[in-house]
PDB file of C-alpha atoms in Angstrom:
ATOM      1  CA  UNK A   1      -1.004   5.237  -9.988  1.00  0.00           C
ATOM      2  CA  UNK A   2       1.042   7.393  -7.664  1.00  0.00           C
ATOM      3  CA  UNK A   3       1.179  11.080  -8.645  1.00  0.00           C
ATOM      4  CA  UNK A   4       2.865  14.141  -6.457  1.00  0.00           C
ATOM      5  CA  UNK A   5       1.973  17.803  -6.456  1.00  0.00           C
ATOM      6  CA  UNK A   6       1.792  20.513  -4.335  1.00  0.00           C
ATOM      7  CA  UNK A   7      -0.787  20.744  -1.641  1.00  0.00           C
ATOM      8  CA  UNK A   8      -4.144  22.078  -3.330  1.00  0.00           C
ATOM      9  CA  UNK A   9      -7.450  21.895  -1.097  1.00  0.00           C
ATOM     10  CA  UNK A  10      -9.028  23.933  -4.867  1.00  0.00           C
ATOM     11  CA  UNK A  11      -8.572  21.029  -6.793  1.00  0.00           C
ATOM     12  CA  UNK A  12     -11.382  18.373  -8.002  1.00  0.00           C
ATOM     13  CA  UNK A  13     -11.009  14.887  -5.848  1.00  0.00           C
ATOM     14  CA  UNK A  14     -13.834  12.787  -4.450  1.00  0.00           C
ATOM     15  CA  UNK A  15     -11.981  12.781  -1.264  1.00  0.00           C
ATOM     16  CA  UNK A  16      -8.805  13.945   0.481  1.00  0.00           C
ATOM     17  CA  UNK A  17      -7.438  12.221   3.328  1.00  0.00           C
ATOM     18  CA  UNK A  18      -5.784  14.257   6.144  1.00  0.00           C
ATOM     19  CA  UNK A  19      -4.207  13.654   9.367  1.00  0.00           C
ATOM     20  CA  UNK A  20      -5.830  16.032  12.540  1.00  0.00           C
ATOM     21  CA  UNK A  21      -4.576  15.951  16.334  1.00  0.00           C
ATOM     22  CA  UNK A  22      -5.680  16.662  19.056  1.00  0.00           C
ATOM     23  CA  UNK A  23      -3.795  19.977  19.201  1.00  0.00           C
ATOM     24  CA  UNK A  24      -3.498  21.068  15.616  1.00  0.00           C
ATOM     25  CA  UNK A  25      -4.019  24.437  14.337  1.00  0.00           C
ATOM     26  CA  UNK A  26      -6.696  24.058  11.651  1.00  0.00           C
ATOM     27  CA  UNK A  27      -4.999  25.217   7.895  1.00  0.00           C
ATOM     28  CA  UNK A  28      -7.435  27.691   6.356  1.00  0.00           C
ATOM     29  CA  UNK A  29      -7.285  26.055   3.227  1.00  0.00           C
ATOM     30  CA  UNK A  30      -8.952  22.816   5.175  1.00  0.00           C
ATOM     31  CA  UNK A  31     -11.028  25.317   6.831  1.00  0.00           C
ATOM     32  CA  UNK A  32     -12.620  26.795   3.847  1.00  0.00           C
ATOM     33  CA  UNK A  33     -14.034  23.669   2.668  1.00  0.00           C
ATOM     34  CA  UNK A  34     -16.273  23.543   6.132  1.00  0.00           C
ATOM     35  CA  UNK A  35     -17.132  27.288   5.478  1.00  0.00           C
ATOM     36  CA  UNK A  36     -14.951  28.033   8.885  1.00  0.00           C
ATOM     37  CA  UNK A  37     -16.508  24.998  11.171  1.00  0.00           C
ATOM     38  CA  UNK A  38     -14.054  22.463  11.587  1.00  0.00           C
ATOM     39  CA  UNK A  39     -13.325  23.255  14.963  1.00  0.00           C
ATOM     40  CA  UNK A  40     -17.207  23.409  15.594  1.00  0.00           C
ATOM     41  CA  UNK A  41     -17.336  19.588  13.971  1.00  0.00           C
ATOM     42  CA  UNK A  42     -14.587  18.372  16.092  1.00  0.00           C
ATOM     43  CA  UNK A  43     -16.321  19.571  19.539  1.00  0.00           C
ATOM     44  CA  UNK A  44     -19.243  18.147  18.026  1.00  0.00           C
ATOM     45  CA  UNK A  45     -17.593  14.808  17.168  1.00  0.00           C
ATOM     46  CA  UNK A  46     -18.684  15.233  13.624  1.00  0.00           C
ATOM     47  CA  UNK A  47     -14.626  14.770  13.215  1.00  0.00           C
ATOM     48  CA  UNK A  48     -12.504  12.866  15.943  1.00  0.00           C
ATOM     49  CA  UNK A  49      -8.968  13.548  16.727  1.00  0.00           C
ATOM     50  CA  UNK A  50      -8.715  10.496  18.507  1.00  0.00           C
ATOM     51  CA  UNK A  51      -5.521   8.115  17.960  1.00  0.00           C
ATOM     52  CA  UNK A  52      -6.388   5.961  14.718  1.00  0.00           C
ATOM     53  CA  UNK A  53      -9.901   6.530  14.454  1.00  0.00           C
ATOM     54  CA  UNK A  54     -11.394   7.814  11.082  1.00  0.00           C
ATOM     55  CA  UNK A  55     -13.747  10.238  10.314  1.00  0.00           C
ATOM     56  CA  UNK A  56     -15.316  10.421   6.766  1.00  0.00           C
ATOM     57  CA  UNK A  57     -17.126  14.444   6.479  1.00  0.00           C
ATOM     58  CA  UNK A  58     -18.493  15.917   3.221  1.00  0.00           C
ATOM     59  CA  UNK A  59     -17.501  19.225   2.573  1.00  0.00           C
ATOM     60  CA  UNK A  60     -19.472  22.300   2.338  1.00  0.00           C
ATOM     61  CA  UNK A  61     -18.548  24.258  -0.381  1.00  0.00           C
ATOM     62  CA  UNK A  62     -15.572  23.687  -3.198  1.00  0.00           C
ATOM     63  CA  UNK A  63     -14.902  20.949  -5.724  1.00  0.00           C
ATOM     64  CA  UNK A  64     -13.649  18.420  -3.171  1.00  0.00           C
ATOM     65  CA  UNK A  65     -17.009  16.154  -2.342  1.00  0.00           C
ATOM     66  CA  UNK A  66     -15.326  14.323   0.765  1.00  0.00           C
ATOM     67  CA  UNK A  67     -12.573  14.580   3.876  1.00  0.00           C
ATOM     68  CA  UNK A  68     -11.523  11.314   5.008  1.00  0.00           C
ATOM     69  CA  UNK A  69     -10.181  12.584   8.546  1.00  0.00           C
ATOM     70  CA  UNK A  70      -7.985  10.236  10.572  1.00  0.00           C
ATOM     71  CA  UNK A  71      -7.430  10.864  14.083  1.00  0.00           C
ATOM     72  CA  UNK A  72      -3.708  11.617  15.647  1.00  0.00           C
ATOM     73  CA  UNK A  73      -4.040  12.124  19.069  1.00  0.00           C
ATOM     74  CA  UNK A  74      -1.319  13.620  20.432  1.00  0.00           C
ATOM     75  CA  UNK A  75       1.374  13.702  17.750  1.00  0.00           C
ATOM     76  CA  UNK A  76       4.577  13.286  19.803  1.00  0.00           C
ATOM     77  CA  UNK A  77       3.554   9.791  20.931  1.00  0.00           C
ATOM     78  CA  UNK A  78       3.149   8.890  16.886  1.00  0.00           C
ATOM     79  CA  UNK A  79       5.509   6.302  15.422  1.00  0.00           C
ATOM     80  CA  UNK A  80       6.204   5.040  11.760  1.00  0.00           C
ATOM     81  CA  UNK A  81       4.786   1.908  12.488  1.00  0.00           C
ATOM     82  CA  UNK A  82       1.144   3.757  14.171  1.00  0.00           C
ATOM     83  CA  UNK A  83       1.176   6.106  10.965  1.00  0.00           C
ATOM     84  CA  UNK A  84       1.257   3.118   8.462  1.00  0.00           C
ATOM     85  CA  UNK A  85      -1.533   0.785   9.880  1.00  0.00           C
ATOM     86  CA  UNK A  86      -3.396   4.089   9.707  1.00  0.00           C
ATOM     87  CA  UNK A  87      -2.645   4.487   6.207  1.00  0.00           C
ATOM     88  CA  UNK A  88      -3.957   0.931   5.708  1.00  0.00           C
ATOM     89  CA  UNK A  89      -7.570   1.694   6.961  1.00  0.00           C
ATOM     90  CA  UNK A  90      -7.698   4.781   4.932  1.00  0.00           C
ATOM     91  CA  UNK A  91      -6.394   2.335   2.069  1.00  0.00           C
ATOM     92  CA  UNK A  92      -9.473  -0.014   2.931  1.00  0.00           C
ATOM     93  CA  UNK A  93     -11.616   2.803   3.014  1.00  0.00           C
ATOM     94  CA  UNK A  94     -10.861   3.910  -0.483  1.00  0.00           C
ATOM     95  CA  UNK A  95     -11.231   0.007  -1.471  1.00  0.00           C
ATOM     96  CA  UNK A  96     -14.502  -0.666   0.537  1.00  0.00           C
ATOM     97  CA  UNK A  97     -16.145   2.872  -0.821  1.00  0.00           C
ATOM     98  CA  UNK A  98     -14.619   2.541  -4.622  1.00  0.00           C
ATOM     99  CA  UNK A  99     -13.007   6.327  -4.302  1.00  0.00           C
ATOM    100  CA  UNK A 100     -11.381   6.793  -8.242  1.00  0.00           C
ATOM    101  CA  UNK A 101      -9.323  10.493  -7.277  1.00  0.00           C
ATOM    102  CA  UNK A 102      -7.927   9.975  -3.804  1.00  0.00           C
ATOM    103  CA  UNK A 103      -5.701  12.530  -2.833  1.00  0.00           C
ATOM    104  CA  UNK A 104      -3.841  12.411   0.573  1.00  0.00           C
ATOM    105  CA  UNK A 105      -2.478  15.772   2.161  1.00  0.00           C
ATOM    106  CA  UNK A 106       0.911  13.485   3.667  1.00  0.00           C
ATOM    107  CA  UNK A 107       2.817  16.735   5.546  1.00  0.00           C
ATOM    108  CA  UNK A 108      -0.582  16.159   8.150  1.00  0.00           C
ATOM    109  CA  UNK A 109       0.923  12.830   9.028  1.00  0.00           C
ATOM    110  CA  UNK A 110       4.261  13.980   9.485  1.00  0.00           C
ATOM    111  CA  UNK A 111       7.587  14.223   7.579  1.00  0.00           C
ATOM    112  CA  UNK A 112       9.110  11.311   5.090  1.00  0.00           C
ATOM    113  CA  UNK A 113       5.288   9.680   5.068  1.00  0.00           C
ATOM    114  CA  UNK A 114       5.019   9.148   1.090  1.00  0.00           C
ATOM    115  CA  UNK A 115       7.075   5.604   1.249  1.00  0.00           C
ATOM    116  CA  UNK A 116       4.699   4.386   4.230  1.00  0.00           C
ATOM    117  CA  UNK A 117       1.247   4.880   2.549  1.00  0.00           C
ATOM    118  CA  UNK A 118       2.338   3.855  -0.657  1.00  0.00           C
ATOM    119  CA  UNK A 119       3.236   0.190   0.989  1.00  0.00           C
ATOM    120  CA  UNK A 120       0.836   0.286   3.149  1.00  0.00           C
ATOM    121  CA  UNK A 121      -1.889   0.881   0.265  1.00  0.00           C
ATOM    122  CA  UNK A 122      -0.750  -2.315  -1.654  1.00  0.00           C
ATOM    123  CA  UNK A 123      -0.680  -3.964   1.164  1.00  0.00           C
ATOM    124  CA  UNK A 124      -4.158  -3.512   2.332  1.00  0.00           C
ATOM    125  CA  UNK A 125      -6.002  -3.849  -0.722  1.00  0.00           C
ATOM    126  CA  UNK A 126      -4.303  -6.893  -1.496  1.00  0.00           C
ATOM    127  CA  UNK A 127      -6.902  -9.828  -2.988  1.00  0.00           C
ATOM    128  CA  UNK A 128      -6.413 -13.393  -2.063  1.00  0.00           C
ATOM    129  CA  UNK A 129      -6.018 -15.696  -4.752  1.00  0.00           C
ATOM    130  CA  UNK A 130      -8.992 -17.980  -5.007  1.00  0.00           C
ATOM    131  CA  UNK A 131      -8.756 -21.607  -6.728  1.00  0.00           C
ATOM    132  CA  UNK A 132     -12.084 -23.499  -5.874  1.00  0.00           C
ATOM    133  CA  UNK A 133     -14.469 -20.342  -6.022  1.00  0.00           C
ATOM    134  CA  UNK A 134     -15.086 -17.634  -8.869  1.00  0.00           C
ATOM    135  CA  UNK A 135     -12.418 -15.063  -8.788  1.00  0.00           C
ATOM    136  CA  UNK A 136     -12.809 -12.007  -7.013  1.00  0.00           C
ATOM    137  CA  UNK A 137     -13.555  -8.847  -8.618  1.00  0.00           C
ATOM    138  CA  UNK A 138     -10.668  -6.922  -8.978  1.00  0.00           C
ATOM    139  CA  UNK A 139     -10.325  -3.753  -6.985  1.00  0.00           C
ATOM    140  CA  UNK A 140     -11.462  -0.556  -9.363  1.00  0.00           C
ATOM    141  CA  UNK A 141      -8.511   1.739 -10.747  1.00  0.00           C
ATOM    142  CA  UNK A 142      -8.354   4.365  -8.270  1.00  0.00           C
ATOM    143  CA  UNK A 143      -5.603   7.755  -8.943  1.00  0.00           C
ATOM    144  CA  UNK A 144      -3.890   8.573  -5.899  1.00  0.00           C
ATOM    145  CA  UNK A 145      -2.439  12.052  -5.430  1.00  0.00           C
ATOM    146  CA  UNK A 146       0.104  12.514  -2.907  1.00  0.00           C
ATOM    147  CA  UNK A 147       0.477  16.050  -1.711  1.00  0.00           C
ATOM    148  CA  UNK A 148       3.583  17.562   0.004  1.00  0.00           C
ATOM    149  CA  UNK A 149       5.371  14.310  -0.695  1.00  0.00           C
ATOM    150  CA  UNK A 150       9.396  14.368  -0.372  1.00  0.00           C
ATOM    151  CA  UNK A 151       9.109  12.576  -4.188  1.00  0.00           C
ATOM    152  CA  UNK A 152       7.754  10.147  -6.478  1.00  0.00           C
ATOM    153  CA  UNK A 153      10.627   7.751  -5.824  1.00  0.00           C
ATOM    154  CA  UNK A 154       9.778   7.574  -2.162  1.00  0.00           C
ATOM    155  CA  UNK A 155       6.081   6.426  -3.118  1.00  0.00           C
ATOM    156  CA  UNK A 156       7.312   4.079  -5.726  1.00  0.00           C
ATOM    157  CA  UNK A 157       9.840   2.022  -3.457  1.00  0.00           C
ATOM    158  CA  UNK A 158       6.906   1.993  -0.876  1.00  0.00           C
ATOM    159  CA  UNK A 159       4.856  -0.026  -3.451  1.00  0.00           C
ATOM    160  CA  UNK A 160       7.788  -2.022  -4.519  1.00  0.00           C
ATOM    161  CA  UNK A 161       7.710  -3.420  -0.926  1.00  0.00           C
ATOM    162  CA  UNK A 162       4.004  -3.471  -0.459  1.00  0.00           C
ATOM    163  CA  UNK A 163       3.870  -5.227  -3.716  1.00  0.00           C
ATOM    164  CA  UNK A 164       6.855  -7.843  -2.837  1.00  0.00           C
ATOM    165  CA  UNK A 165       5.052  -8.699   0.418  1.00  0.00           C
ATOM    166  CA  UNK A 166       2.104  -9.837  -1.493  1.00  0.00           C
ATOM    167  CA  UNK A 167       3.882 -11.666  -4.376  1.00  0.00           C
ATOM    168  CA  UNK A 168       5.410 -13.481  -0.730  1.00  0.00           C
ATOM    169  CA  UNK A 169       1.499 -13.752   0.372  1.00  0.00           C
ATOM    170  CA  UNK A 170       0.334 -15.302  -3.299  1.00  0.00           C
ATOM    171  CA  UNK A 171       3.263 -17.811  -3.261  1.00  0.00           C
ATOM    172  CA  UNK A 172       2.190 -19.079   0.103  1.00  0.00           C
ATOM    173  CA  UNK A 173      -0.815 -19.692  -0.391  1.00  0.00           C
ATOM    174  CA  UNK A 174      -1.160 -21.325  -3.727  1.00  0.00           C
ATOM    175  CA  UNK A 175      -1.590 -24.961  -3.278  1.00  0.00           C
ATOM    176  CA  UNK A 176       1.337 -27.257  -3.741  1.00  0.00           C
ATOM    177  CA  UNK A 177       0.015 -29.332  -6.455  1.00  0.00           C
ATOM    178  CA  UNK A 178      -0.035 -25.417  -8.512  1.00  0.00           C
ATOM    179  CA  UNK A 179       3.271 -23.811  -6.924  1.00  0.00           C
ATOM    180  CA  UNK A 180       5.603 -26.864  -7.944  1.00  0.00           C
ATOM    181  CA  UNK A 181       9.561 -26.587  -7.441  1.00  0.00           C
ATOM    182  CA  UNK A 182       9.278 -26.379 -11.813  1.00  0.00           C
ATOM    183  CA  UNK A 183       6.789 -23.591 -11.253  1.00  0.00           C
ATOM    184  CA  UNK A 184       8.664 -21.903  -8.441  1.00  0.00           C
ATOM    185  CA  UNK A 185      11.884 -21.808 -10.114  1.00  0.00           C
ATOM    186  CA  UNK A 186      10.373 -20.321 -13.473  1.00  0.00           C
ATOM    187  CA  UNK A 187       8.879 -17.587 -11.491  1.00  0.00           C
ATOM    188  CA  UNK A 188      12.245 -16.361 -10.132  1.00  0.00           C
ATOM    189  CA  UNK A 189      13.424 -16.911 -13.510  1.00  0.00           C
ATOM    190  CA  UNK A 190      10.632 -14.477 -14.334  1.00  0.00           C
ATOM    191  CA  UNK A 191      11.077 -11.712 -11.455  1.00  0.00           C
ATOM    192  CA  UNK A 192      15.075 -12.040 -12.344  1.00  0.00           C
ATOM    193  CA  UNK A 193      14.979 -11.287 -15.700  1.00  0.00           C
ATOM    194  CA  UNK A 194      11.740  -8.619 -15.491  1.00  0.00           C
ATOM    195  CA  UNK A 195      14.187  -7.296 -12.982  1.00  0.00           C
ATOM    196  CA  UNK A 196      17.907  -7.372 -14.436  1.00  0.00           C
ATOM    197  CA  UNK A 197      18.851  -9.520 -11.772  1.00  0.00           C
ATOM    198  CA  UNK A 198      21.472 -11.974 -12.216  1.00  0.00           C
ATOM    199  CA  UNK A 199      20.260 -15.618 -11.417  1.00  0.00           C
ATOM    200  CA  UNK A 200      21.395 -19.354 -11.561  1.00  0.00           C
ATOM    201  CA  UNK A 201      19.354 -22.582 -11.022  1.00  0.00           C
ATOM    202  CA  UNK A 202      21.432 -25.202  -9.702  1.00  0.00           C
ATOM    203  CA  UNK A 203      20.736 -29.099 -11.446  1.00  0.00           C
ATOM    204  CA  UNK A 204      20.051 -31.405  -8.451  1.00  0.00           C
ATOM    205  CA  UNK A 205      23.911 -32.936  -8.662  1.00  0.00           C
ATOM    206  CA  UNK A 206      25.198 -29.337  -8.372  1.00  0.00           C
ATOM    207  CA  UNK A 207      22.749 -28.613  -5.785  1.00  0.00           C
ATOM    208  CA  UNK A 208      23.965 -31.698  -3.180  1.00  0.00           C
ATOM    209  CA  UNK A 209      27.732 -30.344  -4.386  1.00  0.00           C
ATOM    210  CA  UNK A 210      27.084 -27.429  -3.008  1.00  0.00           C
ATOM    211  CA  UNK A 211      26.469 -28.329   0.690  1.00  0.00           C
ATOM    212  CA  UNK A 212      22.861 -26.889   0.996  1.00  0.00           C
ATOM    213  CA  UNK A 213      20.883 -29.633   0.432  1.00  0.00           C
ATOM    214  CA  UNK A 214      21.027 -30.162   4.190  1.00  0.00           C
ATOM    215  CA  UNK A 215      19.066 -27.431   4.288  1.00  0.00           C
ATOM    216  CA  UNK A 216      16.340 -28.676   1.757  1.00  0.00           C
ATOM    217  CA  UNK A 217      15.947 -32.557   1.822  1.00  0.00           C
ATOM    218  CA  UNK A 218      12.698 -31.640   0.268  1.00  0.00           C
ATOM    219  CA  UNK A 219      14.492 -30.260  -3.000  1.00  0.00           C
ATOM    220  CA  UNK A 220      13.917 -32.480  -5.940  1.00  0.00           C
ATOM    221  CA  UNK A 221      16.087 -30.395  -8.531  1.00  0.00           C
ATOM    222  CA  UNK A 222      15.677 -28.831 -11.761  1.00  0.00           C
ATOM    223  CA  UNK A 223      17.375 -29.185 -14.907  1.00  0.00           C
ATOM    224  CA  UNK A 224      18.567 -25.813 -15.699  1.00  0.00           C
ATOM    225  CA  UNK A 225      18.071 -24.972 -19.387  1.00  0.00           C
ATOM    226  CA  UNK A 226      20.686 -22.676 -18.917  1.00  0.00           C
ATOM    227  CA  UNK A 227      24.639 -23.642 -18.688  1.00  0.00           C
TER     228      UNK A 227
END
């Protein structure tokens, strides 16, 4: 889903998503889309600069239809965590407005930003489960490219822990008579062996040898079909 290249305001995307403070010098490339007015749509308010606060502006001229704009205030007061809840209203935005060829111009927001959208995306468009109710459409297929990015692998461990955090969020929330200890146990089994991780379920006589079982009265043991 994630995709790098080098920054390209020519290219075709519905929308491109870029970071603008209060101070920034306006790239021309940016500029061109707005036929030279950007700085004319920010004193109108057509595009705020301030802290978190998003700004969606069609373009005037070239293949890119849309600007998603989000506001950085004064940069130097920015932190990791401010830049990734911004990334997860833009990632609502894309969800809420069914964008299909996102691209988002990351050196805007600041260095070593590909790993905090890319969690942050998962973890804002994540669906709850739903057990009583008919299941939620699922969000559309949506191609994200990053620009400037310091590398694919940065993006992809940022949706290996967005995604993690929601397998965490499904797990809680799935009713008890669903998510059994049987159930639970064959999903790690799952995640292990997906994974390459080594693993080990512990029968309930070699669970109370081990000492933990203080920890988990609860536990009512599995039979391990492995030795």
């Amino acid at each position: 889903m994630y995709q790098v290249k080098d920054l390209d305001w020519n290219g075709s995307y519905d929308t491109i998503v870029v970071g603008i403070g209060a101070a920034d010098t306006i790239d021309e490339g940016l500029d061109t889309l707005f036929n030279g007015r950007v700085k004319s749509l920010i004193q109108a308010s057509d595009i705020s600069t301030k802290t978190g606060e998003v700004s969606i502006v069609p373009t005037f001229d070239g293949n890119v239809k849309r600007i998603l704009f989000v506001g950085l205030g004064q940069r130097n007061e920015n932190s990791p965590e401010n830049v990734r809840n911004w990334f997860g209203k833009v990632a609502k935005q894309i969800k809420a407005r069914a964008f299909t060829d996102v691209a988002v111009a990351l050196d805007t927001f600041g260095p070593n930003t590909a790993k905090l959208f890319a969690e942050a995306y998962e973890m804002a468009t994540y669906e709850h489960p739903t057990y009583k109710s008919e299941p939620k459409s699922t969000k559309s297929d949506v191609t994200i490219t990053l620009f400037g990015a310091e590398g694919q692998e940065e993006a992809l461990t940022g949706a290996a822990y967005g995604r993690g955090v929601n397998v965490a969020r499904t797990l809680t929330m799935m009713p008890a008579n669903i998510l059994t200890s049987e159930t639970l146990a064959d999903y790690a089994v799952e995640l292990a062996e997906r994974h390459g991780f080594s693993h080990r379920i512990l029968e309930k006589r070699r669970w109370r040898r081990s000492g933990w079982v203080h920890c988990s009265p609860s536990i009512k043991g599995r039979r391990s079909r492995r030795s």
